[in-house]
Coordinates of C-alpha atoms and ligand atoms in Angstrom, one line a residue:
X186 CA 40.6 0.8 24.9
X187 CA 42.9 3.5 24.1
X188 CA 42.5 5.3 27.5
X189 CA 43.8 2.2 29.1
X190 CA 46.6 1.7 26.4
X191 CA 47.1 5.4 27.2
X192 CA 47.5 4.8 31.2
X193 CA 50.0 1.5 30.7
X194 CA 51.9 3.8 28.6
X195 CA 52.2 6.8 30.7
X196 CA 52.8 4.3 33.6
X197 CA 55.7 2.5 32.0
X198 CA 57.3 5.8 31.5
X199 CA 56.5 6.6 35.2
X200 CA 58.5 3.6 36.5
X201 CA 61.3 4.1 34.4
X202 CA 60.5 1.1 31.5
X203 CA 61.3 0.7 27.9
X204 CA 59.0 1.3 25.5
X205 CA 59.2 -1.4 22.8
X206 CA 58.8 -1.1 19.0
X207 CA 55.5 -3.3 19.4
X208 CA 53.7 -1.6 22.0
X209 CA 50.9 1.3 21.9
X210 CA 52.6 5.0 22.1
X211 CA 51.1 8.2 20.9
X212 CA 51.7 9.6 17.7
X213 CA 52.9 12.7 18.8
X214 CA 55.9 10.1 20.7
X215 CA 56.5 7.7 17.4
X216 CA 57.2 11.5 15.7
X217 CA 59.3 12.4 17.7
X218 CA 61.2 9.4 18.1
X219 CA 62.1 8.9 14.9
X220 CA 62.7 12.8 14.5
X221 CA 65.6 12.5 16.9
X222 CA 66.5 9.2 16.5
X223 CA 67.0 9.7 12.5
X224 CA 68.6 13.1 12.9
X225 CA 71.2 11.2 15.2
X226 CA 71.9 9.0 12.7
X227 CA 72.4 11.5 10.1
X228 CA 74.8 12.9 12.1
X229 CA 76.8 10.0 12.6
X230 CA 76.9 9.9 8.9
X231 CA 77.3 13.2 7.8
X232 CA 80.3 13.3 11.4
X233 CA 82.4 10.8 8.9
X234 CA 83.4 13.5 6.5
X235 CA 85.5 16.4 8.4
X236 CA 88.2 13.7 9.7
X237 CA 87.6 11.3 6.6
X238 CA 89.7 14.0 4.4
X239 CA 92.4 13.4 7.0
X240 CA 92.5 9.5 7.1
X241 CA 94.7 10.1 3.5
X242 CA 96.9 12.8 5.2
X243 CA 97.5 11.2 8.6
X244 CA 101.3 11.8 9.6
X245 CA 101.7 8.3 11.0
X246 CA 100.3 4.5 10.0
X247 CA 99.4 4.3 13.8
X248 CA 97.5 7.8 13.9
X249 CA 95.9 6.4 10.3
X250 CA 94.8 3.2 11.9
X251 CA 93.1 5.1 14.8
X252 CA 91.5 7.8 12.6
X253 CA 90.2 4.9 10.1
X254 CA 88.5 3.3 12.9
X255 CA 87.2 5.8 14.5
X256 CA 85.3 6.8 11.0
X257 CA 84.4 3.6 10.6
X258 CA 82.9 3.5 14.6
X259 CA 80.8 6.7 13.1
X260 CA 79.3 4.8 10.1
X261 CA 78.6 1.8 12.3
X262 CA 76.7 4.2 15.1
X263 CA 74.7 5.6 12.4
X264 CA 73.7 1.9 11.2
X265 CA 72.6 1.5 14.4
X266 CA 70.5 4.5 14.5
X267 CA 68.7 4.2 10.9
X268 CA 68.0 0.3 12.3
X269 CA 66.0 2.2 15.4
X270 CA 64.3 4.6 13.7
X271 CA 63.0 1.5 11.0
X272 CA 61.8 -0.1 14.3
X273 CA 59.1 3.0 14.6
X274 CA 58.5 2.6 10.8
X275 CA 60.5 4.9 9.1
X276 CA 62.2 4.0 6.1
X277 CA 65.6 4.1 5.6
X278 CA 66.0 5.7 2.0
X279 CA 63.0 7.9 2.8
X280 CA 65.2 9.5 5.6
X281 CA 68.0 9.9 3.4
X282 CA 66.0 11.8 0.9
X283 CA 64.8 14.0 3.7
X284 CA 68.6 14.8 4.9
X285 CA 69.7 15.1 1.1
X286 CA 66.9 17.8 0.6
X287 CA 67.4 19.2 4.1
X288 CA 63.6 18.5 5.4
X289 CA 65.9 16.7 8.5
X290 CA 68.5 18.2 10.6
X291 CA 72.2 16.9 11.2
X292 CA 74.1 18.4 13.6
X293 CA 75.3 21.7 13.5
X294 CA 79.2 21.3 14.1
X295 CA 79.8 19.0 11.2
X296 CA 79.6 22.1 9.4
X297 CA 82.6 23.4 10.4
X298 CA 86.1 22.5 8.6
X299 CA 89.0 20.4 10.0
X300 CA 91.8 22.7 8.5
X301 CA 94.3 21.2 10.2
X302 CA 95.5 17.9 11.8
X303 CA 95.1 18.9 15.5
X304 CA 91.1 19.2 14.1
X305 CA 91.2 15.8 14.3
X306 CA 92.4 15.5 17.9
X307 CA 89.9 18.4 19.0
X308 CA 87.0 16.8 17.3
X309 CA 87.9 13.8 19.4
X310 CA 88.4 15.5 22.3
X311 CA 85.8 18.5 22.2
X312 CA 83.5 17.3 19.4
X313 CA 83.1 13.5 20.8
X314 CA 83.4 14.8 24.2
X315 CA 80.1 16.4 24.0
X316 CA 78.2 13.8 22.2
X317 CA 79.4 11.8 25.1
X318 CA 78.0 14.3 27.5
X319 CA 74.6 14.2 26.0
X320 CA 74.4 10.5 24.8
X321 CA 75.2 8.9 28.4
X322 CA 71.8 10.3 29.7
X323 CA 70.1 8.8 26.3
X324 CA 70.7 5.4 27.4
X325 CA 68.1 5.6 29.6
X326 CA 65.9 6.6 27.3
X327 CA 62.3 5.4 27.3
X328 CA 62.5 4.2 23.6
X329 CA 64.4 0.7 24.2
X330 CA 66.1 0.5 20.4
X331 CA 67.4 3.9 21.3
X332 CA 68.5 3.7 25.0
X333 CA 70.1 0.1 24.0
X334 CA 72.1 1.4 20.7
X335 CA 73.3 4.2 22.7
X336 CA 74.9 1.8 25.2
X337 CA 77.2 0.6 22.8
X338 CA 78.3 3.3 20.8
X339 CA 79.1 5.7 23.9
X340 CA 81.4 2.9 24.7
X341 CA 83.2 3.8 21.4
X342 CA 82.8 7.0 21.9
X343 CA 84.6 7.5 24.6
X344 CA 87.7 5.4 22.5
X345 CA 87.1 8.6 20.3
X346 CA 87.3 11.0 23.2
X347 CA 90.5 9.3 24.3
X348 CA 92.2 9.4 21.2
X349 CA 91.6 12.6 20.8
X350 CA 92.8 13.7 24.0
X351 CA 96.5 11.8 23.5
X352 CA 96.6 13.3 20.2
X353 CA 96.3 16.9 21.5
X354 CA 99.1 16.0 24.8
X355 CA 101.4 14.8 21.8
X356 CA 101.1 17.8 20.1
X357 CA 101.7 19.9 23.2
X358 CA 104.7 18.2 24.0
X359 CA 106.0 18.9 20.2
X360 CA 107.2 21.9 18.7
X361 CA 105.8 25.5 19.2
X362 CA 104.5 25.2 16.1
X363 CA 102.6 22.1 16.9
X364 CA 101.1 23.8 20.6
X365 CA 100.0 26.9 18.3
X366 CA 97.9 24.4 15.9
X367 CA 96.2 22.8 18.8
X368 CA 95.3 26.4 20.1
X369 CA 94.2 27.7 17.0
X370 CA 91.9 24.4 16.3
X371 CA 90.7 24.7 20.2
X372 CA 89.9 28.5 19.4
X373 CA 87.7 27.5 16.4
X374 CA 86.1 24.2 17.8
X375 CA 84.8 25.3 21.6
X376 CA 82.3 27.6 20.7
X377 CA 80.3 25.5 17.9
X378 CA 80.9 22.6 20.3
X379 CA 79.0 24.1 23.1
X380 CA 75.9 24.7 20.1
X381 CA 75.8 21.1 19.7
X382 CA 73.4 20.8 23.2
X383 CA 71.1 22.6 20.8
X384 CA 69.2 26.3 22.0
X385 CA 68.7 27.6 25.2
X386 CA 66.1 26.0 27.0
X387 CA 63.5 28.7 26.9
X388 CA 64.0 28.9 23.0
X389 CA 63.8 24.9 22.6
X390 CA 60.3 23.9 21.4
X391 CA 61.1 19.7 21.7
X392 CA 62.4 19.6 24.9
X393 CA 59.4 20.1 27.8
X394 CA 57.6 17.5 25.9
X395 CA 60.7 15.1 25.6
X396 CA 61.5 15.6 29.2
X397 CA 57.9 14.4 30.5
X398 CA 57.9 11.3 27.8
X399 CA 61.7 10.9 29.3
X400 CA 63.2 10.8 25.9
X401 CA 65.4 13.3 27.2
X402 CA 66.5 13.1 31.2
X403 CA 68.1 16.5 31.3
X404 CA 67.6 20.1 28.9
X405 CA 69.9 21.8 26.9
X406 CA 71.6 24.2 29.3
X407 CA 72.1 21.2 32.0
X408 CA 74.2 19.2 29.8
X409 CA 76.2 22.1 28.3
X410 CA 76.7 23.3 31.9
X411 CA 78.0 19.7 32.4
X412 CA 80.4 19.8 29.6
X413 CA 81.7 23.3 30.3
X414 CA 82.6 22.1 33.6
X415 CA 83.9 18.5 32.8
X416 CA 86.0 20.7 29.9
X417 CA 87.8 23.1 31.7
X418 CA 89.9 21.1 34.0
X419 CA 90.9 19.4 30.7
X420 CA 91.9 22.6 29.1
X421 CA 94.2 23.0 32.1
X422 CA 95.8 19.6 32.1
X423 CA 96.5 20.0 28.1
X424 CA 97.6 23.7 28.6
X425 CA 95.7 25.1 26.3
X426 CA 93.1 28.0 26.9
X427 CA 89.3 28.0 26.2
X428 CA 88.8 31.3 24.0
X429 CA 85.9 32.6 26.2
X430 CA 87.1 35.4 28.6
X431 CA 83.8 35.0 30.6
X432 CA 84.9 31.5 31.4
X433 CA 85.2 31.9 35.1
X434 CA 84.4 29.2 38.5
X435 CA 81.5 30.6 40.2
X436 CA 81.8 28.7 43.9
X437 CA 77.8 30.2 44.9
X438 CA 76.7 28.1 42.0
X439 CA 79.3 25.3 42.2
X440 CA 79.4 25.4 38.4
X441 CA 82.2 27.4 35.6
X442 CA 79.6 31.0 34.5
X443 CA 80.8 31.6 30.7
X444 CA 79.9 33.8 28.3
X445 CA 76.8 34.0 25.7
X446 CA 76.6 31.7 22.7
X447 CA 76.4 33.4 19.3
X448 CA 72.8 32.5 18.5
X449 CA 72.7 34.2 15.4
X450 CA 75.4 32.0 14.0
X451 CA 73.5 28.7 15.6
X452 CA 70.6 30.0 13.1
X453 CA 72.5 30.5 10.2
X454 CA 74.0 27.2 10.3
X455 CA 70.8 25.4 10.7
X456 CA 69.0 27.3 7.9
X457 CA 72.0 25.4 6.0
X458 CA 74.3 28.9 5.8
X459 CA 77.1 27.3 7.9
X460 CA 80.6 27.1 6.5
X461 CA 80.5 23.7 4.9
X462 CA 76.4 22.8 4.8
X463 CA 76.7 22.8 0.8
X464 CA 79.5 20.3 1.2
X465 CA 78.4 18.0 3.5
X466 CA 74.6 17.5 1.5
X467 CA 76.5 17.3 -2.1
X468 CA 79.0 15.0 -0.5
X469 CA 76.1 12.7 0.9
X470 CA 73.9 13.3 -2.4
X471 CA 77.0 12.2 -4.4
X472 CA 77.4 8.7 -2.5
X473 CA 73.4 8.0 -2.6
X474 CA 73.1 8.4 -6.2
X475 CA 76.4 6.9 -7.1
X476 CA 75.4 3.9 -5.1
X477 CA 71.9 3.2 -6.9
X478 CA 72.8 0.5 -9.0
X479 CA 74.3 -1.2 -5.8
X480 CA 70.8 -1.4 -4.4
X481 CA 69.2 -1.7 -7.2
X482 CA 71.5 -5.1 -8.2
X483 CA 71.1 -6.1 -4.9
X484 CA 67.0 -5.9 -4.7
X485 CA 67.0 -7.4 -8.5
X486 CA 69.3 -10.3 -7.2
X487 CA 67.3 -10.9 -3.9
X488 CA 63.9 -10.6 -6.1
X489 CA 65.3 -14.0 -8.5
X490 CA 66.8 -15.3 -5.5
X491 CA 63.7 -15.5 -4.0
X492 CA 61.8 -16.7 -7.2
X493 CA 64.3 -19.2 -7.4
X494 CA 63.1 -21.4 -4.0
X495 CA 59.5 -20.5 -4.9
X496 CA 58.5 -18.4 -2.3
Ligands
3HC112 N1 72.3 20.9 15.2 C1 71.2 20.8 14.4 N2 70.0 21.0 14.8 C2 69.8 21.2 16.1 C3 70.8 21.3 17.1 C4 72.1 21.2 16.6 N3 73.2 21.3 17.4 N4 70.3 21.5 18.3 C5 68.9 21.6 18.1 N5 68.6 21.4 16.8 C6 67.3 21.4 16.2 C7 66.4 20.3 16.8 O1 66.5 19.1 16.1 C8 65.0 21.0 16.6 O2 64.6 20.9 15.3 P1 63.5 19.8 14.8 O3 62.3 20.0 15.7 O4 63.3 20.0 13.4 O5 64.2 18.4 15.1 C9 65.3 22.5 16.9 O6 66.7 22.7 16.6 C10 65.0 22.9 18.3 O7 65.8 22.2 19.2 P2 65.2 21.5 20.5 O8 66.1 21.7 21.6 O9 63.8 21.8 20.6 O10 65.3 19.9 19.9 P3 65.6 18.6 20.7 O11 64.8 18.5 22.0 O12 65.5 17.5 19.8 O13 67.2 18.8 21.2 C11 69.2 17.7 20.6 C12 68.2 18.8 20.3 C13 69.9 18.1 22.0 C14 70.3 17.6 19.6 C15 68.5 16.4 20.8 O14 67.8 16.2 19.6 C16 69.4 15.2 21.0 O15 69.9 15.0 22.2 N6 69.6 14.4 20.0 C17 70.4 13.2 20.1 C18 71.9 13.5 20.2 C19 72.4 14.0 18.9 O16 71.7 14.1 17.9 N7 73.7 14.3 18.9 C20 74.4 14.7 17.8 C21 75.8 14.9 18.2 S1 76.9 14.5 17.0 C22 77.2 12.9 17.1 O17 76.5 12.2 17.8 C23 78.3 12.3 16.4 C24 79.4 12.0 17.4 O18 79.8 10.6 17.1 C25 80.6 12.9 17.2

C-alpha cells in the first residue's frame, strides 16, 4: 500500500500539485516541512524586534504609523507560519521552546542592530527585499499551507519593500547628514543581506533534496544572483553605493559577478555568536515566560467553559 501511496505522491509533485495536510508524504518530507516552515515563522517573530525599538523613536506620526504596521504585518506572517507547521503536527509551544533554547534556527540578519533610523528604511528595502526574492518562488511550493500563506504575506511584503525604499529617497533628498546615514546603514546591511539565501550551494545539505520534493524551485546562489541583480539598479536610482568593489556587470553571463561572502562570519552567527543572538533569544524568552499565566488563564477558562455546556 505504501508503494502506491508512494507513486501518487511523487506523481503529484511531478505535475506540479499541492500536497495537503491529510495526505500520505514521507517522513523525511513532513521533517522537513516543518523544519523550514517553523524556522520561517521564527523569523517573522524574532524580524519584529530590530525596527520594534524604533516604532517609540520614529521622527514622524506618519513614519510611526507605517513602522507599527509593518511590525505588526511581521507578527501576523509568523501566525501564519506556526498555523502551517501545526497542520504537519508540530506544536506551537514545542517550537517556541526549540527557538528559545536554540535547537531551531531564525534567520541570520535579525542579528544585526538597527543603529540608526535609515536601518529601518534599509531593512525594508534590502532586508524585505530579499525575503521577497526568495518567498515569491515559495508560493509554489508543494506543501499547500505553505505555498498559500506565502501568497499573502509577499503581498505585504512588498508594502514593506516599498516603504522602505521612499524612506531611503527622503533621506537622500535631506541633508548630507541624512545621505551619509543611509550610506553607512547600506554599508552594514548588504552584505548580511546577501547571507540570508543561506550557504553556497555546494555547502547546503537541505537543498538537492528540497529541490526534487519542489519545496524549494530554485538554490541558494540562483536567488541571491537574482537579488544582486534586481538590487543594483536600485542602488543607482537611490544614489547610494553597494560596499562590494567586486560588484561589476558581467555581459558573457548576463548577470552583476560580486565578490565572496564572509562565510566565516555566516558560521559564527548561526552558532548564535552574531552581534545581537543573546538579545533576540532573551528578548523572546522574556515574552514566553511573562506571558504564562495568559495561557494558562485562558486554557483554565476554556477547560470550565467547556464543563459548563457538558461536553
Ligand atoms: N539564517 C539562519 N539559518 C540559515 C540561513 C540563514 N540565513 N541559511 C541557511 N540556514 C540554515 C538552514 O536552516 C540549515 O539548517 P537546518 O538544517 O538546521 O534547518 C543550514 O543552514 C543549511 O542550509 P540549507 O541551505 O541546507 O537549508 P535550506 O535548504 O533550508 O535553505 C533557506 C535555507 C534558504 C533559508 C530556506 O530554509 C528557506 O527558503 N526558508 C524559507 C524562507 C525564510 O526562512 N526566510 C527568512 C527570511 S526573513 C523573513 O522572512 C522575514 C521578512 O519578513 C523580513
Amino acid at each position: 500500500a505504501t508503494t502506491e501511496l508512494q507513486r501518487h505522491f511523487e506523481r503529484t509533485i511531478e505535475h506540479d500539485q499541492r500536497i495537503e495536510p491529510r495526505d500520505w508524504m514521507p517522513e523525511g518530507y513532513r521533517k522537513t516541512m516543518i523544519r523550514q516552515i517553523s524556522q520561517h515563522a521564527h523569523s517573522e517573530i524574532i524580524g519584529m524586534q530590530p525596527e520594534g525599538h524604533w516604532i517609540t523613536r520614529a521622527p514622524s506620526l506618519r513614519r510611526k504609523a507605517i513602522l507599527l504596521a509593518k511590525v505588526q504585518d511581521e507578527a501576523g506572517h509568523g501566525l501564519y507560519l506556526y498555523s502551517a507547521a501545526e497542520t504537519l503536527g508540530a506544536e506551537r509551544t514545542d517550537l517556541t521552546d526549540r527557538l528559545i533554547s536554540g535547537a531551531q534556527k531564525y534567520s541570520s540578519i535579525f542579528n544585526y542592530p538597527a543603529l540608526t533610523f535609515a536601518d529601518v528604511g534599509v531593512i525594508g528595502w534590502l532586508v524585505d527585499g530579499a525575503a521577497i526574492c526568495n518567498q515569491v518562488p515559495l508560493c509554489r511550493s508543494s506543501y499547500g499551507p505553505y505555498a498559500r500563506a506565502m501568497i499573502r504575506i509577499c503581498k505585504e511584503e512588498s508594502f514593506h519593500q516599498r516603504q522602505g525604499f521612499e524612506l531611503l529617497l527622503t533621506m537622500m533628498r535631506g541633508t548630507s547628514a541624512q545621505r551619509d546615514m543611509v550610506q553607512e546603514a547600506t554599508n552594514r546591511w548588504w552584505w548580511p543581506a546577501l547571507m540570508m539565501f543561506g550557504p553556497p550551494d555546494a555547502d547546503s545539505p537541505n537543498t538537492a533534496q528540497s529541490m526534487a520534493w519542489k519545496v524549494k524551485r530554485h538554490t541558494n546562489d540562483e536567488l541571491r544572483q537574482r537579488f544582486v541583480d534586481m538590487s543594483v539598479p536600485q542602488a543607482d536610482a537611490l544614489g547610494v553605493t553597494l560596499p562590494d568593489p567586486w560588484l561589476a556587470w558581467n555581459a558573457e553571463r548576463g548577470h552583476y559577478d560580486f565578490g565572496e561572502l564572509d562565510w566565516a562570519e555566516f558560521k559564527q552567527v548561526l552558532a548564535g555568536n552574531g552581534p545581537c543572538n543573546a538579545d533576540r533569544i532573551a528578548h523572546r524568552r522574556a515574552a514566553r515566560d511573562n506571558g504564562a499565566w495568559v495561557r494558562e488563564a485562558a486554557a483554565a477558562y476554556a477547560a470550565k467553559h467547556a464543563e459548563g455546556q457538558g461536553r
